[in-house]
């Protein structure tokens, strides 16, 4: 060696500082379970029975239109080898945990009401959430979508959130876990910063721990993708969120409408949406901010088999499109979406799962897989993440995972 260790101490220190600065912005993937969907329901229709009602109706549709493995596999384009297993697990999911995440909507799905009417629905929602919590049937994740700051709804948004949290505190004495606020139609990072200031004040007024109120941002405007200065907008949005932003959810219909796409092309799998999703992925990879895709607006017009199966085919295809692009969560708006959501998700996770497990074991044992593949550590990390997602959503039993996937 020509250089002593002491002669490069300054470089080592600067390298370490650069790494620390990088890790502050890119801490890695968020830990814990991510829901496979968010079910959103207008506030005036939300009741203590809603999660169970969604599950019961979804199970009825499943049993009516796909009574066996053959019809189920045909409806959801599944390989015959896994159709029976997937169907059994979907049926169990619809009975045990039909809704993983629910968003009580005070925005587009709810509309503009006078203050007295919306205040009344806030009180109704508080009672419904309290009843679900006390019965231990509140979904694992839940929350409110408030009105946007972009179109003059800011005062109503703040009034709704304040009224809800104040009344829920008085009713339960606490804020149940899993609560998230959805902040829609972001057109400027400044709005995110102002929302954070409001949450700071609200926490102080309610006596809540600082930072406990966290939110997801809906990416449904062109300005959220490319900002007013012509830069990618998402990093600034995350920075202005001050550590409170948990996820970015893509909004299909506002985004495609803003681009001027005709109504028949305003769909989740349009190439214009792929561009936005890819920008979201590149901008947010490693930041700890999760990604969610948007919704499908096709629902059955009646209970006939042609209507139900047509809606299922569209929705399942959209879910698979999201999964192939690395979006493991999406939005659902109707009970008929639950069978197709879980069928597509479970089929995705269970197709080739033995190969995935074998590759993880082979890497752990420092040997090639039976298919002759020598995986890189990053690929194995992705394979393990896939197995964890499968377990979290109920597609796979944890007992089948290799020991190396449990660490």
Coordinates of C-alpha atoms in Angstrom, one line a residue:
X1 CA 0.0 0.0 0.0
X2 CA 1.2 3.5 -0.8
X3 CA -1.2 5.4 1.4
X4 CA -1.4 4.9 5.1
X5 CA -4.8 4.4 6.8
X6 CA -4.4 7.7 8.6
X7 CA -3.9 9.5 5.2
X8 CA -7.4 8.6 4.1
X9 CA -9.2 9.2 7.4
X10 CA -10.8 12.4 6.1
X11 CA -12.2 10.5 3.0
X12 CA -13.6 7.8 5.3
X13 CA -15.4 10.3 7.4
X14 CA -16.9 12.1 4.4
X15 CA -18.0 8.7 2.9
X16 CA -19.7 7.9 6.2
X17 CA -21.4 11.3 6.3
X18 CA -22.7 10.8 2.8
X19 CA -24.1 7.4 3.7
X20 CA -25.8 8.9 6.8
X21 CA -27.3 11.7 4.7
X22 CA -28.5 9.1 2.1
X23 CA -30.0 6.8 4.8
X24 CA -32.0 9.8 6.3
X25 CA -33.8 10.2 2.9
X26 CA -33.8 6.5 2.0
X27 CA -34.3 4.5 5.2
X28 CA -35.6 1.4 3.2
X29 CA -39.0 -0.3 2.8
X30 CA -41.6 0.4 5.5
X31 CA -41.7 -2.4 8.1
X32 CA -44.8 -4.4 8.9
X33 CA -47.9 -5.5 7.0
X34 CA -49.2 -3.7 3.9
X35 CA -52.9 -4.2 3.1
X36 CA -53.8 -5.5 -0.3
X37 CA -56.5 -3.0 -0.8
X38 CA -58.3 0.0 0.6
X39 CA -62.1 -0.2 0.5
X40 CA -63.6 3.3 0.3
X41 CA -67.1 4.0 1.4
X42 CA -69.1 7.4 1.4
X43 CA -69.4 8.6 5.0
X44 CA -73.2 8.7 5.0
X45 CA -73.2 5.0 4.1
X46 CA -70.7 3.8 6.7
X47 CA -72.1 1.7 9.6
X48 CA -70.9 -0.8 12.1
X49 CA -72.1 -3.6 9.9
X50 CA -70.4 -2.5 6.7
X51 CA -67.2 -4.6 6.8
X52 CA -69.2 -7.7 7.6
X53 CA -71.9 -6.8 5.0
X54 CA -69.2 -6.4 2.3
X55 CA -67.8 -9.8 3.2
X56 CA -71.2 -11.5 3.3
X57 CA -72.2 -10.1 -0.1
X58 CA -68.9 -11.0 -1.6
X59 CA -69.1 -14.5 -0.3
X60 CA -72.7 -14.8 -1.7
X61 CA -71.5 -13.8 -5.1
X62 CA -68.6 -16.2 -4.9
X63 CA -70.8 -19.1 -4.0
X64 CA -73.5 -18.2 -6.5
X65 CA -71.3 -17.7 -9.6
X66 CA -68.3 -19.9 -8.8
X67 CA -69.6 -22.8 -6.7
X68 CA -66.6 -25.0 -7.5
X69 CA -62.9 -25.0 -8.3
X70 CA -63.5 -25.3 -12.1
X71 CA -65.9 -22.3 -12.4
X72 CA -63.7 -20.3 -10.1
X73 CA -60.5 -21.0 -12.1
X74 CA -62.3 -20.1 -15.3
X75 CA -63.8 -16.9 -13.9
X76 CA -60.4 -15.7 -12.6
X77 CA -58.1 -17.2 -15.2
X78 CA -56.2 -19.5 -12.7
X79 CA -54.2 -22.6 -13.4
X80 CA -56.3 -25.7 -12.6
X81 CA -53.5 -26.9 -10.1
X82 CA -54.1 -24.0 -7.8
X83 CA -57.8 -23.0 -8.5
X84 CA -59.2 -25.1 -5.7
X85 CA -56.7 -24.0 -3.1
X86 CA -57.1 -20.3 -4.1
X87 CA -60.9 -20.6 -3.9
X88 CA -60.8 -22.2 -0.4
X89 CA -58.5 -19.4 0.8
X90 CA -60.6 -16.6 -0.8
X91 CA -63.7 -18.0 0.8
X92 CA -62.0 -18.2 4.2
X93 CA -60.8 -14.6 3.8
X94 CA -64.2 -13.3 3.0
X95 CA -65.5 -14.9 6.1
X96 CA -62.7 -13.9 8.5
X97 CA -61.3 -10.6 7.2
X98 CA -63.0 -9.4 4.1
X99 CA -61.8 -5.8 4.5
X100 CA -58.1 -5.2 5.4
X101 CA -58.3 -1.4 5.1
X102 CA -61.3 0.9 5.0
X103 CA -61.4 4.6 4.1
X104 CA -64.5 6.6 5.2
X105 CA -64.9 9.1 2.5
X106 CA -65.8 12.8 2.9
X107 CA -64.5 13.8 -0.5
X108 CA -65.5 12.9 -4.0
X109 CA -67.5 9.8 -3.1
X110 CA -69.4 11.8 -0.5
X111 CA -69.8 15.1 -2.3
X112 CA -70.4 18.6 -1.0
X113 CA -73.0 19.0 1.7
X114 CA -74.0 21.8 4.0
X115 CA -72.1 22.0 7.3
X116 CA -74.9 20.7 9.4
X117 CA -75.4 17.6 7.3
X118 CA -71.6 16.8 7.2
X119 CA -71.3 17.4 10.9
X120 CA -74.2 15.0 11.4
X121 CA -72.4 12.3 9.3
X122 CA -69.2 12.9 11.3
X123 CA -71.1 12.1 14.5
X124 CA -72.6 9.0 12.8
X125 CA -69.1 7.8 11.7
X126 CA -67.7 8.3 15.2
X127 CA -70.4 6.0 16.6
X128 CA -69.9 3.4 13.9
X129 CA -66.1 3.4 14.5
X130 CA -66.5 3.2 18.2
X131 CA -69.0 0.2 17.9
X132 CA -66.6 -1.6 15.5
X133 CA -63.7 -1.0 17.9
X134 CA -65.6 -2.2 21.0
X135 CA -66.7 -5.3 19.1
X136 CA -63.1 -5.9 17.9
X137 CA -64.3 -5.9 14.3
X138 CA -62.6 -2.6 13.2
X139 CA -60.5 -3.4 10.1
X140 CA -56.7 -3.7 10.8
X141 CA -56.2 -0.4 8.9
X142 CA -58.9 2.4 8.7
X143 CA -59.2 6.1 8.3
X144 CA -60.9 9.1 6.7
X145 CA -60.5 10.8 3.4
X146 CA -61.0 14.5 3.8
X147 CA -61.7 17.1 1.2
X148 CA -58.9 18.5 -0.9
X149 CA -57.0 21.8 -0.2
X150 CA -56.8 22.3 -4.0
X151 CA -60.4 23.3 -4.6
X152 CA -61.6 25.4 -1.7
X153 CA -62.5 22.5 0.6
X154 CA -59.7 23.1 3.1
X155 CA -61.8 24.6 5.9
X156 CA -64.4 21.8 5.7
X157 CA -61.6 19.3 5.7
X158 CA -60.1 20.7 8.9
X159 CA -63.5 21.0 10.5
X160 CA -64.4 17.3 9.7
X161 CA -61.1 16.0 11.0
X162 CA -61.2 18.0 14.1
X163 CA -64.8 17.1 14.9
X164 CA -64.2 13.5 14.2
X165 CA -61.1 13.2 16.4
X166 CA -62.5 15.3 19.2
X167 CA -65.7 13.2 19.4
X168 CA -63.8 9.9 19.1
X169 CA -61.5 10.9 21.9
X170 CA -64.5 11.8 24.1
X171 CA -66.3 8.5 23.1
X172 CA -63.4 6.1 23.5
X173 CA -60.7 7.9 25.4
X174 CA -58.2 7.0 22.7
X175 CA -57.4 6.8 19.0
X176 CA -57.5 3.1 17.9
X177 CA -54.4 1.9 16.1
X178 CA -54.2 1.7 12.3
X179 CA -55.7 5.2 11.7
X180 CA -54.7 7.0 8.5
X181 CA -55.8 10.2 6.9
X182 CA -56.1 10.4 3.1
X183 CA -55.1 13.8 1.7
X184 CA -56.4 14.0 -1.9
X185 CA -55.6 15.9 -5.1
X186 CA -52.3 17.4 -4.1
X187 CA -51.3 20.2 -6.6
X188 CA -48.5 21.8 -4.5
X189 CA -46.1 20.6 -1.9
X190 CA -47.0 23.8 0.0
X191 CA -50.4 22.3 0.7
X192 CA -48.8 19.3 2.3
X193 CA -46.7 21.5 4.5
X194 CA -49.8 23.5 5.6
X195 CA -51.6 20.3 6.3
X196 CA -48.7 19.2 8.5
X197 CA -48.9 22.5 10.4
X198 CA -52.6 21.9 11.0
X199 CA -51.9 18.4 12.3
X200 CA -49.3 19.8 14.7
X201 CA -51.8 22.2 16.1
X202 CA -54.6 19.6 16.2
X203 CA -52.4 17.1 18.1
X204 CA -51.5 19.8 20.7
X205 CA -55.2 20.8 21.2
X206 CA -56.3 17.2 21.6
X207 CA -53.4 16.2 23.8
X208 CA -52.2 13.6 21.3
X209 CA -48.6 12.6 21.0
X210 CA -46.7 14.7 18.5
X211 CA -46.6 13.0 15.1
X212 CA -49.2 10.3 15.8
X213 CA -51.5 11.7 13.0
X214 CA -50.1 10.3 9.8
X215 CA -51.4 10.5 6.3
X216 CA -51.3 9.1 2.8
X217 CA -51.2 11.4 -0.3
X218 CA -53.3 10.7 -3.4
X219 CA -51.3 11.3 -6.5
X220 CA -54.1 12.2 -8.9
X221 CA -53.0 15.5 -10.5
X222 CA -50.4 16.1 -13.1
X223 CA -48.8 18.7 -10.8
X224 CA -47.9 16.0 -8.3
X225 CA -45.9 14.2 -11.0
X226 CA -44.3 17.2 -12.6
X227 CA -44.5 20.3 -10.4
X228 CA -44.8 24.0 -11.4
X229 CA -41.0 24.3 -11.8
X230 CA -40.9 21.3 -14.2
X231 CA -39.3 19.0 -11.6
X232 CA -40.5 15.6 -10.4
X233 CA -42.9 16.6 -7.6
X234 CA -43.0 13.7 -5.2
X235 CA -39.7 14.1 -3.4
X236 CA -40.7 17.6 -2.3
X237 CA -44.1 16.4 -1.2
X238 CA -42.4 13.7 1.0
X239 CA -40.0 16.3 2.4
X240 CA -42.8 18.7 3.3
X241 CA -44.7 15.9 5.0
X242 CA -42.2 15.9 7.8
X243 CA -42.1 12.2 8.3
X244 CA -45.9 11.9 8.5
X245 CA -46.5 10.5 5.0
X246 CA -47.0 6.8 5.0
X247 CA -48.1 6.1 1.4
X248 CA -48.8 7.5 -2.0
X249 CA -52.0 6.3 -3.7
X250 CA -52.5 6.7 -7.4
X251 CA -55.8 8.3 -8.5
X252 CA -56.7 6.9 -11.9
X253 CA -59.7 9.0 -12.9
X254 CA -58.7 12.5 -11.9
X255 CA -55.3 11.9 -13.4
X256 CA -56.5 10.6 -16.7
X257 CA -59.2 13.3 -17.0
X258 CA -56.5 15.9 -16.4
X259 CA -54.6 14.5 -19.3
X260 CA -57.6 14.9 -21.5
X261 CA -58.1 11.1 -22.1
X262 CA -61.6 10.3 -23.4
X263 CA -63.9 8.6 -20.8
X264 CA -63.5 5.1 -22.4
X265 CA -59.7 5.3 -21.9
X266 CA -59.8 6.5 -18.3
X267 CA -58.8 3.1 -16.9
X268 CA -56.2 1.8 -14.6
X269 CA -54.1 -0.1 -17.2
X270 CA -53.8 2.8 -19.7
X271 CA -50.1 3.5 -20.6
X272 CA -50.4 7.0 -19.3
X273 CA -51.1 5.6 -15.9
X274 CA -48.1 3.3 -16.2
X275 CA -45.9 6.4 -16.7
X276 CA -47.3 8.0 -13.6
X277 CA -46.9 4.8 -11.6
X278 CA -43.3 4.4 -12.8
X279 CA -42.5 8.0 -11.7
X280 CA -44.0 7.2 -8.3
X281 CA -41.8 4.1 -8.0
X282 CA -38.6 5.7 -9.0
X283 CA -39.2 8.8 -6.8
X284 CA -40.2 6.8 -3.7
X285 CA -38.2 3.6 -3.8
X286 CA -36.4 3.2 -0.5
X287 CA -38.0 6.2 1.2
X288 CA -40.3 4.1 3.4
X289 CA -43.4 5.5 1.6
X290 CA -45.6 2.7 0.4
X291 CA -47.4 2.6 -3.0
X292 CA -51.0 1.9 -3.8
X293 CA -52.7 1.7 -7.1
X294 CA -56.1 3.2 -7.8
X295 CA -59.6 1.7 -8.4
X296 CA -61.6 0.0 -11.1
X297 CA -65.0 1.7 -11.8
X298 CA -66.6 -1.4 -13.4
X299 CA -69.2 -3.0 -11.2
X300 CA -72.1 -5.4 -11.9
X301 CA -75.3 -3.6 -12.9
X302 CA -77.3 -6.6 -11.7
X303 CA -76.8 -10.1 -10.2
X304 CA -76.8 -11.9 -13.5
X305 CA -73.8 -14.2 -14.3
X306 CA -72.9 -12.2 -17.4
X307 CA -72.7 -8.9 -15.5
X308 CA -70.8 -10.4 -12.5
X309 CA -68.3 -12.3 -14.5
X310 CA -67.6 -9.4 -16.8
X311 CA -66.9 -7.1 -13.9
X312 CA -64.7 -9.8 -12.3
X313 CA -62.7 -10.2 -15.5
X314 CA -62.0 -6.5 -15.8
X315 CA -61.2 -6.0 -12.1
X316 CA -59.0 -9.1 -11.8
X317 CA -57.1 -8.1 -15.0
X318 CA -56.4 -4.7 -13.4
X319 CA -55.3 -6.2 -10.2
X320 CA -52.8 -8.4 -12.0
X321 CA -51.6 -5.5 -14.0
X322 CA -50.9 -3.6 -10.7
X323 CA -49.1 -6.6 -9.2
X324 CA -46.9 -7.1 -12.3
X325 CA -45.8 -3.5 -12.0
X326 CA -45.0 -3.8 -8.3
X327 CA -48.1 -2.2 -6.9
X328 CA -49.3 -4.6 -4.2
X329 CA -52.3 -2.5 -3.0
X330 CA -55.3 -1.0 -4.8
X331 CA -58.6 0.6 -4.1
X332 CA -62.0 -1.2 -4.1
X333 CA -65.4 0.3 -4.1
X334 CA -67.9 -2.5 -4.3
X335 CA -68.4 -6.0 -2.6
X336 CA -68.1 -7.6 -6.0
X337 CA -64.5 -6.4 -6.1
X338 CA -63.5 -8.5 -3.1
X339 CA -63.6 -11.9 -4.8
X340 CA -61.7 -10.7 -7.8
X341 CA -59.2 -8.8 -5.6
X342 CA -58.3 -11.8 -3.5
X343 CA -58.5 -14.3 -6.3
X344 CA -56.0 -12.3 -8.3
X345 CA -53.7 -11.6 -5.4
X346 CA -53.7 -15.1 -4.1
X347 CA -53.2 -16.5 -7.6
X348 CA -50.3 -14.2 -8.0
X349 CA -48.6 -15.3 -4.8
X350 CA -49.3 -19.0 -5.1
X351 CA -48.3 -19.4 -8.8
X352 CA -44.8 -20.8 -8.7
X353 CA -44.6 -20.5 -4.9
X354 CA -42.7 -23.8 -4.6
X355 CA -40.0 -22.4 -6.9
X356 CA -39.8 -19.2 -4.9
X357 CA -39.3 -21.2 -1.6
X358 CA -36.7 -23.4 -3.3
X359 CA -34.7 -20.4 -4.5
X360 CA -34.7 -18.8 -1.1
X361 CA -33.6 -22.1 0.5
X362 CA -30.9 -22.6 -2.2
X363 CA -29.5 -19.1 -1.7
X364 CA -29.5 -19.6 2.1
X365 CA -27.6 -22.9 1.5
X366 CA -25.3 -21.2 -1.0
X367 CA -26.4 -23.5 -3.8
X368 CA -28.1 -23.0 -7.1
X369 CA -31.8 -23.7 -7.4
X370 CA -33.2 -26.7 -9.2
X371 CA -33.8 -24.4 -12.2
X372 CA -30.1 -23.5 -12.4
X373 CA -30.5 -20.0 -11.1
X374 CA -28.0 -18.3 -8.9
X375 CA -29.8 -15.4 -7.3
X376 CA -28.4 -12.1 -6.3
X377 CA -29.0 -10.9 -2.7
X378 CA -31.4 -8.2 -4.0
X379 CA -33.5 -10.8 -5.8
X380 CA -33.6 -13.0 -2.7
X381 CA -34.8 -10.0 -0.7
X382 CA -37.6 -9.5 -3.2
X383 CA -38.5 -13.2 -3.1
X384 CA -38.7 -13.2 0.7
X385 CA -40.8 -10.0 0.6
X386 CA -43.2 -11.8 -1.8
X387 CA -43.5 -14.7 0.7
X388 CA -44.1 -12.3 3.6
X389 CA -46.9 -10.6 1.6
X390 CA -48.5 -13.9 0.8
X391 CA -48.5 -14.8 4.5
X392 CA -49.8 -11.4 5.6
X393 CA -52.8 -11.5 3.3
X394 CA -53.7 -15.1 4.0
X395 CA -52.6 -16.7 0.7
X396 CA -49.9 -18.8 2.4
X397 CA -49.4 -20.4 5.8
X398 CA -46.3 -19.2 7.6
X399 CA -45.5 -22.8 8.5
X400 CA -44.4 -23.5 4.9
X401 CA -41.8 -20.7 4.8
X402 CA -38.1 -21.6 5.0
X403 CA -36.4 -20.5 8.2
X404 CA -34.3 -18.0 6.2
X405 CA -37.5 -16.2 5.2
X406 CA -38.6 -15.8 8.9
X407 CA -35.6 -13.6 9.9

